Amino acid sequence: GLHGFWREYKNTFSQIENIGLDVDQVLSPYSPSTLFSRNGKVATAPVIVDEGGSKAPPQLRDLSEQSLRKYVAANLPPPLDLPLLTQLGDSASNGKGDGRLDPIDLASGVGLLGAWADFEQESAASWANYDSQPASLLFEKAGVSDRLFEEMVSPLLHVLPMCPAYDCSAAAALSCFHVFALQSRGAFDVRWCRGSISSLIFGPWQMQLADRGVAFRGGTKVSSIEKKDTNFTINLDDSSESIECDAIVLAVGAVAAGRLASSSPALSSLQTTTNFDKLRGVTCVAVRLFLVPSSTSFNLQGGAYDRTQLPADMAKAMFDSPVCVCGAGIGGIDELKETGFCIYDLQRMHDEFKVKNEIGEDQMAVLEVDFYRADSMVDMTDEQIINLTLSAVSATLGTARMGSDQICDSVVIRARNAVSHFAPKSAMNSPQVKLGEGIYMCGDFIDRAGHASWSTEKSVVTAKQASGALSRDFDLGNSQCSVIPAASDSPQLSALRQSARLLRTIIPPKNIPPSPWV
C-alpha cells in the first residue's frame, strides 16, 4: 500500500537525503486529506504550513470567515489551530440525528487535554499507566461526544493505528494522535511518494549499498538463527545454506519476529524475546485498478497534478484532495464493519500515471484502495475483492458504481498480519533495540516509550539506534547513526504537563484520568 510522509518525519527525510536523493524530487508537495465516516464526508484537513508563503503571521485584512479563521489560528498554539482551519463537510444523516459536527461536538474534544498533558510520549511510566487500558475507555472518560467519536475519532483510529478503539491501547491512541496531528504546527501535513517507494527510494539505496560492497539476498527466507560462542549462524531456506556473522540486526514485523524466535535458539534463549509470541499484526489488502479513461477533469486541488481521467462524478467528489481517508462501516457493507481504508487517485499523485497532454492508447485512470484490518476479505478471490472495492468507493463518494467492464487491469496484494497491532498491553511486550549481545532489532513496534515517532519514522529512528548500539559494541568509530530528536513540547503543553505531574502526586488516578482531572 501507499505510505504518507508527515511533516515531523525528520529522520526519514534526512535518510532520503543521505542516499543522495532530493526529497522534493522524490516526494510531492504537502497535500490535504479528506476524511469520510460512514455518514459521508466529514472534513478536509488543510496544509497548515505554507512552505512557499511568507513566514510572517497572517494579517486580518477583512472580516470574512476564512480570514478570521486564519488569523485566530495563527495566534493559537498547536493543536488548537487545526480545528479552526479544518473545512468541515456535510455528513448525511444516518437516521439517528448524527451528521455534521457542531461546535459542541468539537468542544467535547477538549476533554482529551487532561490525558494528553498527563501522557508523556517518551516516559516509560506514562506508557505503563495508559497502555493497559483500551482507547475506548480513554475517549469515554474524556467526555468525547458520540458524534465526534463516530465522525472523526473512530475513522482516524481505523487508518492510523488501524484498529477500533476497543482493540487499541490508550497509550497508542494518544501517542499516534500526538505524533501525526498535535505535536507541532503543521504536524498533520503529509506528502506522498511520486511513484513507488521501491523504485524511487529503495532502488537507488540498494545500488548505493551494493557499490559499497553490501550483498543482497532477495527472496531468501531466514529459517533460524543459532549462536556459538560470540558468532552467529543464520540458516537460510530451511537450512539448505547458512551465513556466518558477528552481529545481526532484525528488521522484521512483530508477527514474523515471533515466528523466527520460536525456531531460533539464539533468540528464544533471550529474556527480551519471551513475549514475542504475544505480539499481533494487522492484515492489509491493497487493490490497484487501471480503468478506461473518462473525459479529463481539470483544476482539481490538493495533488501533485490537477487533472484526472476518473469518471466525472468521482473527480468531483475528490475535488479537494486525491486522498480520501475512510473509517469503518461505510455503506453498511459487512466486510467493512471494522475495516478502514484509503482511496487514492494516482493520476494526481504519481509521475508515471499523470494525464498526458496528448491522447494515447496507453493512458488509463489509476485508482488505488488500501484496506486495513482486512481479515474479513483477505481470503476472498481477487474478483470478489475487486467487486467489494468498487462498492466501497461508490458508497464512500456517493457516486455511480463502476462496472467491471471499466477495468482494464488490476492488482490485488494481500499482507497477512503485516502491520504492527498496538493493542492494549502490547507495549509491555515490545523490546528495546538491543536484544542481547550482538543482536539488535528495529521497527515501528520497538522501544515504544522511546523517541516519540510512529510508522516509517519510528522504523528509521530505531534502525539508527540499533546501528548506533552495534557500532558502540564493536568499536566502529566512523558510523553516522545520530537521531534527530522529536519535536519539543510547546510552552503551553509544557505548562499543562507540569500541572499534570503535580496533580498526579496529589491525587493519583487509578488508571486513565477523567476529563476534569486537569
Coordinates of C-alpha atoms in Angstrom, one line a residue:
G1 CA 0.0 0.0 0.0
L2 CA 0.9 3.7 -0.1
H3 CA 2.7 5.4 2.8
G4 CA 2.4 9.0 3.7
F5 CA 5.4 11.1 4.9
W6 CA 4.3 13.5 7.7
R7 CA 6.0 16.9 8.4
E8 CA 7.7 15.6 11.5
Y9 CA 9.4 12.7 9.7
K10 CA 12.7 14.5 10.0
N11 CA 14.9 11.4 10.3
T12 CA 13.2 9.9 7.3
F13 CA 13.8 13.0 5.2
S14 CA 17.4 13.1 6.4
Q15 CA 17.9 9.5 5.4
I16 CA 16.5 10.1 1.9
E17 CA 19.0 12.9 1.5
N18 CA 21.8 10.7 2.8
I19 CA 21.1 8.3 0.0
G20 CA 21.8 11.2 -2.4
L21 CA 18.2 11.9 -3.4
D22 CA 16.4 15.2 -3.5
V23 CA 13.4 15.0 -1.2
D24 CA 11.4 17.4 -3.3
Q25 CA 12.0 15.3 -6.4
V26 CA 11.0 12.0 -4.7
L27 CA 8.1 13.3 -2.7
S28 CA 5.1 15.5 -3.7
P29 CA 4.3 18.9 -2.0
Y30 CA 2.3 18.6 1.2
S31 CA -1.2 17.7 0.4
P32 CA -4.6 18.0 2.2
S33 CA -6.6 14.9 3.0
T34 CA -10.4 14.4 3.1
L35 CA -11.9 12.4 5.9
F36 CA -15.1 10.2 5.4
S37 CA -17.1 8.5 8.0
R38 CA -20.0 6.0 7.4
N39 CA -22.2 9.1 7.3
G40 CA -20.3 10.8 4.4
K41 CA -17.7 13.5 4.1
V42 CA -16.6 14.8 7.5
A43 CA -13.8 17.3 6.8
T44 CA -10.8 18.3 4.7
A45 CA -7.7 18.8 6.7
P46 CA -5.7 21.6 5.0
V47 CA -2.0 22.1 4.7
I48 CA -1.2 24.2 7.8
V49 CA 2.3 25.4 7.0
D50 CA 2.7 27.3 3.7
E51 CA 6.2 26.3 2.5
G52 CA 6.4 29.0 -0.2
G53 CA 4.5 31.7 1.5
S54 CA 5.5 34.5 3.9
K55 CA 6.9 33.5 7.3
A56 CA 5.1 36.4 8.9
P57 CA 1.8 35.7 10.7
P58 CA -1.3 36.4 8.5
Q59 CA -2.9 39.9 8.9
L60 CA -6.6 40.4 9.4
R61 CA -7.4 42.1 6.1
D62 CA -11.1 41.6 6.1
L63 CA -13.9 40.1 8.2
S64 CA -14.7 37.1 6.1
E65 CA -15.0 33.7 7.9
Q66 CA -11.8 32.3 6.2
S67 CA -9.7 35.4 7.1
L68 CA -10.9 35.3 10.7
R69 CA -10.1 31.6 11.0
K70 CA -6.6 32.0 9.6
Y71 CA -5.9 35.0 11.8
V72 CA -7.1 33.4 15.0
A73 CA -5.4 30.0 14.2
A74 CA -2.1 31.7 13.6
N75 CA -2.2 33.0 17.1
L76 CA -3.1 29.8 18.8
P77 CA -0.7 27.0 19.8
P78 CA -1.0 23.6 18.2
P79 CA -3.2 21.7 18.1
L80 CA -5.9 24.3 18.7
D81 CA -5.1 25.8 15.3
L82 CA -6.1 22.6 13.4
P83 CA -9.9 22.5 14.2
L84 CA -10.2 26.2 13.2
L85 CA -8.6 25.6 9.8
T86 CA -10.3 22.3 9.0
Q87 CA -13.1 22.5 6.4
L88 CA -16.0 20.6 7.8
G89 CA -18.1 18.6 5.4
D90 CA -21.8 17.9 5.4
S91 CA -22.2 14.3 6.6
A92 CA -25.7 13.0 5.7
S93 CA -28.0 12.0 8.5
N94 CA -28.0 8.3 9.3
G95 CA -31.4 8.4 10.9
K96 CA -30.0 8.8 14.4
G97 CA -29.6 12.5 14.4
D98 CA -25.9 12.2 13.6
G99 CA -24.3 14.2 10.8
R100 CA -22.3 17.3 10.5
L101 CA -20.2 18.1 13.6
D102 CA -21.4 21.1 15.5
P103 CA -19.4 23.4 17.9
I104 CA -20.5 21.4 20.9
D105 CA -19.1 18.2 19.4
L106 CA -15.8 19.9 18.6
A107 CA -15.6 21.4 22.1
S108 CA -16.0 17.9 23.6
G109 CA -12.6 17.1 22.3
V110 CA -11.1 19.5 24.8
G111 CA -11.7 16.8 27.4
L112 CA -8.7 14.9 26.0
L113 CA -6.3 17.7 27.0
G114 CA -6.1 16.2 30.5
A115 CA -4.9 12.8 29.3
W116 CA -2.7 14.4 26.6
A117 CA -0.9 16.5 29.2
D118 CA -0.6 13.6 31.6
F119 CA 0.7 11.2 29.0
E120 CA 4.3 12.0 28.3
Q121 CA 5.4 10.5 24.9
E122 CA 8.9 9.4 26.0
S123 CA 8.1 8.2 29.5
A124 CA 8.1 4.6 30.4
A125 CA 5.8 5.4 33.4
S126 CA 3.3 7.1 31.1
W127 CA 3.2 4.1 28.8
A128 CA 2.7 1.8 31.8
N129 CA -0.2 3.9 33.0
Y130 CA -2.0 4.0 29.7
D131 CA -1.0 1.0 27.7
S132 CA -3.0 -1.5 29.7
Q133 CA -6.3 0.4 29.0
P134 CA -8.3 0.4 25.8
A135 CA -8.6 3.7 23.9
S136 CA -12.4 3.3 24.1
L137 CA -12.1 4.0 27.9
L138 CA -9.9 7.0 27.2
F139 CA -12.5 8.7 25.0
E140 CA -15.3 7.8 27.3
K141 CA -13.6 9.4 30.3
A142 CA -12.6 12.4 28.3
G143 CA -16.2 13.1 27.6
V144 CA -15.8 13.0 23.8
S145 CA -19.3 13.2 22.3
D146 CA -20.7 10.2 20.4
R147 CA -20.9 12.2 17.2
L148 CA -17.3 13.5 17.4
F149 CA -16.1 9.9 18.1
E150 CA -18.1 8.4 15.2
E151 CA -17.4 11.1 12.7
M152 CA -13.7 11.9 13.4
V153 CA -12.0 9.9 16.1
S154 CA -13.1 6.4 15.0
P155 CA -12.3 6.9 11.3
L156 CA -8.8 8.2 12.2
L157 CA -8.2 5.2 14.5
H158 CA -9.1 2.8 11.7
V159 CA -6.5 4.2 9.3
L160 CA -3.6 5.4 11.6
P161 CA -3.2 2.7 14.3
M162 CA -5.5 0.6 12.1
C163 CA -7.8 -0.8 14.7
P164 CA -11.1 0.1 16.5
A165 CA -10.9 1.9 19.9
Y166 CA -11.7 -1.2 22.0
D167 CA -8.7 -3.0 20.5
C168 CA -6.3 -0.1 20.5
S169 CA -4.1 0.8 23.5
A170 CA -5.0 4.2 25.1
A171 CA -1.3 4.9 25.1
A172 CA -1.0 4.1 21.4
A173 CA -4.0 6.3 20.6
L174 CA -2.6 9.3 22.5
S175 CA 0.9 8.8 21.0
C176 CA -0.5 8.3 17.5
F177 CA -2.6 11.5 17.6
H178 CA 0.2 13.4 19.2
V179 CA 2.8 12.4 16.5
F180 CA 0.5 12.7 13.5
A181 CA -1.5 15.7 14.4
L182 CA -0.8 17.5 17.6
Q183 CA 2.9 17.8 18.5
S184 CA 3.7 20.9 16.3
R185 CA 2.2 23.3 13.9
G186 CA 1.5 21.5 10.7
A187 CA 2.2 18.0 12.2
F188 CA -0.8 16.7 10.2
D189 CA 0.6 18.0 6.9
V190 CA 1.5 15.0 4.7
R191 CA 3.3 14.4 1.4
W192 CA 3.4 11.3 -0.8
C193 CA 6.0 9.5 -2.9
R194 CA 5.7 10.5 -6.6
G195 CA 5.9 6.8 -7.5
S196 CA 6.5 3.5 -5.9
I197 CA 8.8 3.8 -2.8
S198 CA 10.5 0.6 -4.0
S199 CA 11.7 2.2 -7.3
L200 CA 12.3 5.8 -6.2
I201 CA 13.8 5.3 -2.7
F202 CA 14.9 1.7 -2.1
G203 CA 16.2 1.1 -5.7
P204 CA 18.8 3.9 -5.5
W205 CA 19.6 3.0 -1.9
Q206 CA 20.2 -0.6 -2.8
M207 CA 22.5 0.5 -5.7
Q208 CA 24.5 2.7 -3.4
L209 CA 24.9 0.0 -0.8
A210 CA 25.9 -2.6 -3.5
D211 CA 28.6 -0.2 -4.7
R212 CA 29.9 -0.2 -1.1
G213 CA 30.2 -4.0 -1.1
V214 CA 26.9 -4.9 0.6
A215 CA 25.4 -8.2 -0.6
F216 CA 21.7 -8.6 -1.1
R217 CA 19.8 -11.9 -0.9
G218 CA 16.3 -11.1 -2.3
G219 CA 13.6 -13.6 -1.8
T220 CA 15.7 -15.6 0.7
K221 CA 13.9 -16.8 3.8
V222 CA 15.7 -16.9 7.2
S223 CA 14.6 -20.2 8.8
S224 CA 16.5 -20.0 12.1
I225 CA 19.4 -18.3 13.9
E226 CA 21.9 -20.1 16.1
K227 CA 24.7 -18.8 18.3
K228 CA 28.0 -20.5 19.2
D229 CA 30.4 -18.5 21.4
T230 CA 30.3 -15.0 20.0
N231 CA 29.4 -15.9 16.4
F232 CA 26.0 -16.4 14.8
T233 CA 24.8 -18.8 12.1
I234 CA 21.9 -17.6 10.0
N235 CA 20.2 -20.6 8.4
L236 CA 18.5 -19.9 5.1
D237 CA 15.7 -21.6 3.2
D238 CA 15.1 -24.4 5.6
S239 CA 18.9 -24.7 6.4
S240 CA 19.9 -25.5 2.8
E241 CA 22.6 -22.9 3.3
S242 CA 23.9 -20.6 6.0
I243 CA 25.7 -17.3 6.7
E244 CA 28.2 -16.8 9.5
C245 CA 28.4 -13.4 11.1
D246 CA 29.4 -11.4 14.1
A247 CA 26.2 -9.4 14.6
I248 CA 22.6 -9.3 13.5
V249 CA 20.0 -6.5 13.1
L250 CA 16.5 -7.8 12.7
A251 CA 14.2 -5.6 10.6
V252 CA 11.0 -7.7 10.6
G253 CA 7.4 -7.3 11.6
A254 CA 6.1 -8.2 15.1
V255 CA 4.4 -11.5 14.0
A256 CA 7.4 -12.5 11.9
A257 CA 9.7 -11.8 14.9
G258 CA 7.6 -14.2 17.0
R259 CA 7.8 -17.0 14.4
L260 CA 11.5 -16.5 14.0
A261 CA 12.1 -16.5 17.8
S262 CA 10.3 -19.8 18.2
S263 CA 12.6 -21.5 15.7
S264 CA 15.8 -19.8 16.7
P265 CA 17.8 -20.9 19.8
A266 CA 19.8 -17.7 19.7
L267 CA 16.6 -15.7 20.1
S268 CA 14.4 -17.9 22.2
S269 CA 17.1 -18.1 24.9
L270 CA 17.0 -14.3 25.4
Q271 CA 14.9 -12.7 28.2
T272 CA 14.0 -9.9 25.8
T273 CA 12.1 -12.2 23.4
T274 CA 10.0 -14.2 25.8
N275 CA 6.8 -12.3 25.0
F276 CA 7.3 -12.2 21.2
D277 CA 4.5 -14.7 20.8
K278 CA 2.1 -12.2 22.2
L279 CA 2.8 -9.6 19.5
R280 CA 0.0 -9.3 17.0
G281 CA -0.3 -8.0 13.5
V282 CA -2.9 -6.2 11.3
T283 CA -3.9 -7.7 7.9
C284 CA -4.0 -5.3 5.0
V285 CA -5.2 -5.7 1.4
A286 CA -4.1 -3.3 -1.4
V287 CA -6.1 -3.0 -4.7
R288 CA -4.9 -1.1 -7.7
L289 CA -7.3 -0.6 -10.6
F290 CA -6.4 0.5 -14.1
L291 CA -9.5 2.0 -15.6
V292 CA -10.8 3.0 -19.0
P293 CA -10.1 6.8 -19.1
S294 CA -13.1 9.2 -19.0
S295 CA -13.0 12.7 -20.2
T296 CA -10.3 14.7 -18.4
S297 CA -11.3 16.7 -15.3
F298 CA -9.2 19.8 -14.8
N299 CA -8.2 22.2 -12.0
L300 CA -8.6 19.7 -9.2
Q301 CA -6.9 20.6 -5.8
G302 CA -4.5 19.1 -3.4
G303 CA -2.4 16.8 -5.6
A304 CA 0.9 16.9 -7.4
Y305 CA -1.2 17.2 -10.6
D306 CA -4.5 18.9 -11.1
R307 CA -6.3 16.6 -13.5
T308 CA -7.7 13.1 -13.7
Q309 CA -9.5 10.7 -16.1
L310 CA -11.6 9.1 -13.4
P311 CA -15.4 9.3 -14.1
A312 CA -16.6 12.9 -13.7
D313 CA -18.7 12.2 -10.6
M314 CA -15.7 10.7 -8.8
A315 CA -13.4 13.6 -9.8
K316 CA -16.0 16.0 -8.4
A317 CA -16.3 14.0 -5.1
M318 CA -12.5 14.0 -4.8
F319 CA -12.1 17.7 -5.9
D320 CA -10.4 18.9 -2.7
S321 CA -7.8 16.1 -2.5
P322 CA -6.6 12.9 -4.3
V323 CA -6.6 11.2 -0.9
C324 CA -9.7 10.0 0.9
V325 CA -9.3 8.7 4.4
C326 CA -12.3 6.4 5.2
G327 CA -13.5 5.0 8.5
A328 CA -15.1 1.6 9.2
G329 CA -18.7 0.6 8.5
I330 CA -19.1 2.6 5.3
G331 CA -22.1 1.6 3.1
G332 CA -23.3 -0.9 5.6
I333 CA -21.0 -3.5 3.9
D334 CA -20.5 -6.4 6.3
E335 CA -16.8 -6.9 5.3
L336 CA -16.1 -3.3 6.2
K337 CA -17.6 -3.4 9.7
E338 CA -14.1 -3.0 11.3
T339 CA -12.1 -2.2 8.2
G340 CA -10.9 1.3 7.4
F341 CA -9.4 2.2 4.0
C342 CA -7.9 5.0 1.9
I343 CA -8.8 5.9 -1.7
Y344 CA -6.0 7.3 -3.9
D345 CA -6.3 8.9 -7.3
L346 CA -2.8 8.1 -8.6
Q347 CA -3.1 10.2 -11.7
R348 CA -2.8 13.2 -9.4
M349 CA -0.1 11.7 -7.2
H350 CA 2.4 9.6 -9.3
D351 CA 4.5 11.0 -12.1
E352 CA 4.2 7.8 -14.2
F353 CA 0.4 8.0 -14.2
K354 CA -0.2 11.7 -14.7
V355 CA -2.5 12.7 -17.5
K356 CA -0.6 13.4 -20.7
N357 CA -1.4 16.3 -22.9
E358 CA -1.8 14.1 -26.0
I359 CA -4.3 11.3 -26.3
G360 CA -2.7 7.9 -26.4
E361 CA -3.9 4.3 -26.0
D362 CA -1.5 3.8 -23.1
Q363 CA -3.4 6.3 -20.9
M364 CA -5.5 4.9 -18.1
A365 CA -7.1 6.3 -15.0
V366 CA -5.5 4.6 -11.9
L367 CA -7.3 4.2 -8.6
E368 CA -5.8 2.5 -5.5
V369 CA -7.7 1.5 -2.4
D370 CA -5.8 0.2 0.6
F371 CA -7.8 -1.7 3.3
Y372 CA -6.7 -2.0 6.9
R373 CA -7.7 -4.7 9.4
A374 CA -8.9 -6.6 6.4
D375 CA -9.3 -10.1 7.9
S376 CA -12.8 -10.4 6.6
M377 CA -11.8 -10.0 3.0
V378 CA -8.2 -11.3 2.8
D379 CA -9.3 -14.9 1.8
M380 CA -11.7 -13.7 -0.9
T381 CA -10.8 -14.2 -4.6
D382 CA -9.3 -11.3 -6.5
E383 CA -12.6 -10.9 -8.3
Q384 CA -14.6 -10.7 -5.0
I385 CA -12.1 -8.2 -3.5
I386 CA -12.4 -6.0 -6.6
N387 CA -16.2 -6.1 -6.5
L388 CA -16.0 -5.1 -2.8
T389 CA -13.6 -2.3 -3.7
L390 CA -16.0 -0.9 -6.3
S391 CA -18.8 -1.0 -3.8
A392 CA -16.7 0.7 -1.1
V393 CA -15.6 3.5 -3.4
S394 CA -19.2 4.2 -4.6
A395 CA -20.6 4.1 -1.1
T396 CA -17.9 6.5 0.2
L397 CA -18.0 9.1 -2.5
G398 CA -21.7 8.8 -3.3
T399 CA -21.0 8.1 -6.9
A400 CA -22.3 5.6 -9.5
R401 CA -20.8 2.2 -9.1
M402 CA -18.2 1.4 -11.8
G403 CA -18.7 -1.8 -13.7
S404 CA -16.1 -4.5 -14.3
D405 CA -16.1 -3.5 -18.0
Q406 CA -14.4 -0.3 -17.0
I407 CA -11.4 -2.2 -15.5
C408 CA -8.5 -2.7 -17.9
D409 CA -6.2 -4.4 -15.4
S410 CA -5.9 -4.9 -11.7
V411 CA -3.5 -5.9 -8.9
V412 CA -4.5 -7.3 -5.6
I413 CA -1.9 -7.6 -2.8
R414 CA -2.6 -9.4 0.5
A415 CA -0.4 -8.8 3.6
R416 CA -1.5 -11.0 6.4
N417 CA -0.5 -9.8 9.9
A418 CA 2.0 -7.5 8.3
V419 CA 1.4 -4.3 10.2
S420 CA 2.1 -3.8 13.9
H421 CA -1.1 -4.0 16.0
F422 CA -0.9 -1.7 19.0
A423 CA -3.5 -3.5 21.1
P424 CA -3.9 -2.9 24.9
K425 CA -0.8 -4.2 26.8
S426 CA 1.2 -4.5 23.5
A427 CA 3.9 -2.0 24.6
M428 CA 5.0 -4.2 27.5
N429 CA 5.8 -6.9 25.0
S430 CA 7.8 -4.7 22.7
P431 CA 11.6 -4.9 23.1
Q432 CA 14.4 -2.3 23.1
V433 CA 16.7 -2.0 20.1
K434 CA 19.3 -4.3 21.8
L435 CA 18.0 -7.8 22.3
G436 CA 21.3 -9.3 23.5
E437 CA 25.0 -9.4 22.9
G438 CA 25.5 -9.0 19.1
I439 CA 21.8 -9.0 18.2
Y440 CA 19.7 -5.9 17.7
M441 CA 16.2 -5.0 16.3
C442 CA 14.4 -2.1 14.6
G443 CA 10.8 -1.4 13.6
D444 CA 7.8 0.7 14.4
F445 CA 6.9 -1.5 17.4
I446 CA 10.4 -1.3 19.0
D447 CA 11.1 0.9 22.1
R448 CA 7.6 2.3 22.3
A449 CA 8.4 4.6 25.2
G450 CA 11.5 6.0 23.4
H451 CA 11.6 8.5 20.6
A452 CA 8.1 10.0 20.0
S453 CA 7.6 8.8 16.5
W454 CA 5.4 6.4 14.5
S455 CA 5.3 4.2 11.4
T456 CA 8.1 4.8 8.9
E457 CA 9.8 7.5 11.1
K458 CA 9.8 5.1 14.1
S459 CA 11.4 2.4 11.9
V460 CA 14.1 4.8 10.7
V461 CA 14.8 6.0 14.2
T462 CA 15.1 2.6 15.7
A463 CA 17.3 1.5 12.8
K464 CA 19.6 4.3 13.6
Q465 CA 19.5 3.5 17.3
A466 CA 20.2 -0.2 16.6
S467 CA 23.1 0.8 14.3
G468 CA 24.5 3.1 17.0
A469 CA 24.3 0.3 19.6
L470 CA 26.1 -2.1 17.3
S471 CA 28.7 0.5 16.4
R472 CA 29.4 1.1 20.1
D473 CA 29.6 -2.6 20.9
F474 CA 32.0 -3.3 18.1
D475 CA 34.1 0.0 18.3
L476 CA 33.1 1.2 14.9
G477 CA 34.3 4.8 15.0
N478 CA 33.0 6.2 11.7
S479 CA 29.3 5.2 11.9
Q480 CA 26.8 8.0 11.3
C481 CA 23.8 7.0 13.4
S482 CA 22.7 10.2 15.1
V483 CA 19.0 10.6 15.6
I484 CA 17.1 13.9 15.2
P485 CA 15.0 14.4 18.4
A486 CA 11.3 14.5 18.2
A487 CA 9.6 18.0 18.3
S488 CA 9.8 19.5 21.8
D489 CA 6.6 20.4 23.6
S490 CA 5.1 23.8 23.0
P491 CA 5.3 26.2 26.0
Q492 CA 1.5 25.7 26.6
L493 CA 1.8 21.9 26.6
S494 CA 4.9 22.1 28.9
A495 CA 2.8 24.1 31.4
L496 CA 0.0 21.6 31.2
R497 CA 2.4 18.8 31.7
Q498 CA 3.8 20.5 34.9
S499 CA 0.3 20.8 36.2
A500 CA -0.4 17.2 35.4
R501 CA 2.8 16.0 37.2
L502 CA 1.8 18.0 40.3
L503 CA -1.7 16.8 40.3
R504 CA -0.6 13.2 39.9
T505 CA 1.4 13.4 43.0
I506 CA -1.6 14.8 45.0
I507 CA -4.4 12.8 43.5
P508 CA -3.0 9.8 41.6
P509 CA -5.7 8.4 39.2
K510 CA -6.2 4.6 39.3
N511 CA -5.9 4.3 35.5
I512 CA -7.0 6.9 32.9
P513 CA -7.8 10.3 34.5
P514 CA -11.3 11.6 33.9
S515 CA -11.9 14.7 31.9
P516 CA -11.9 17.3 34.7
W517 CA -8.6 15.8 36.2
V518 CA -6.5 18.6 34.6

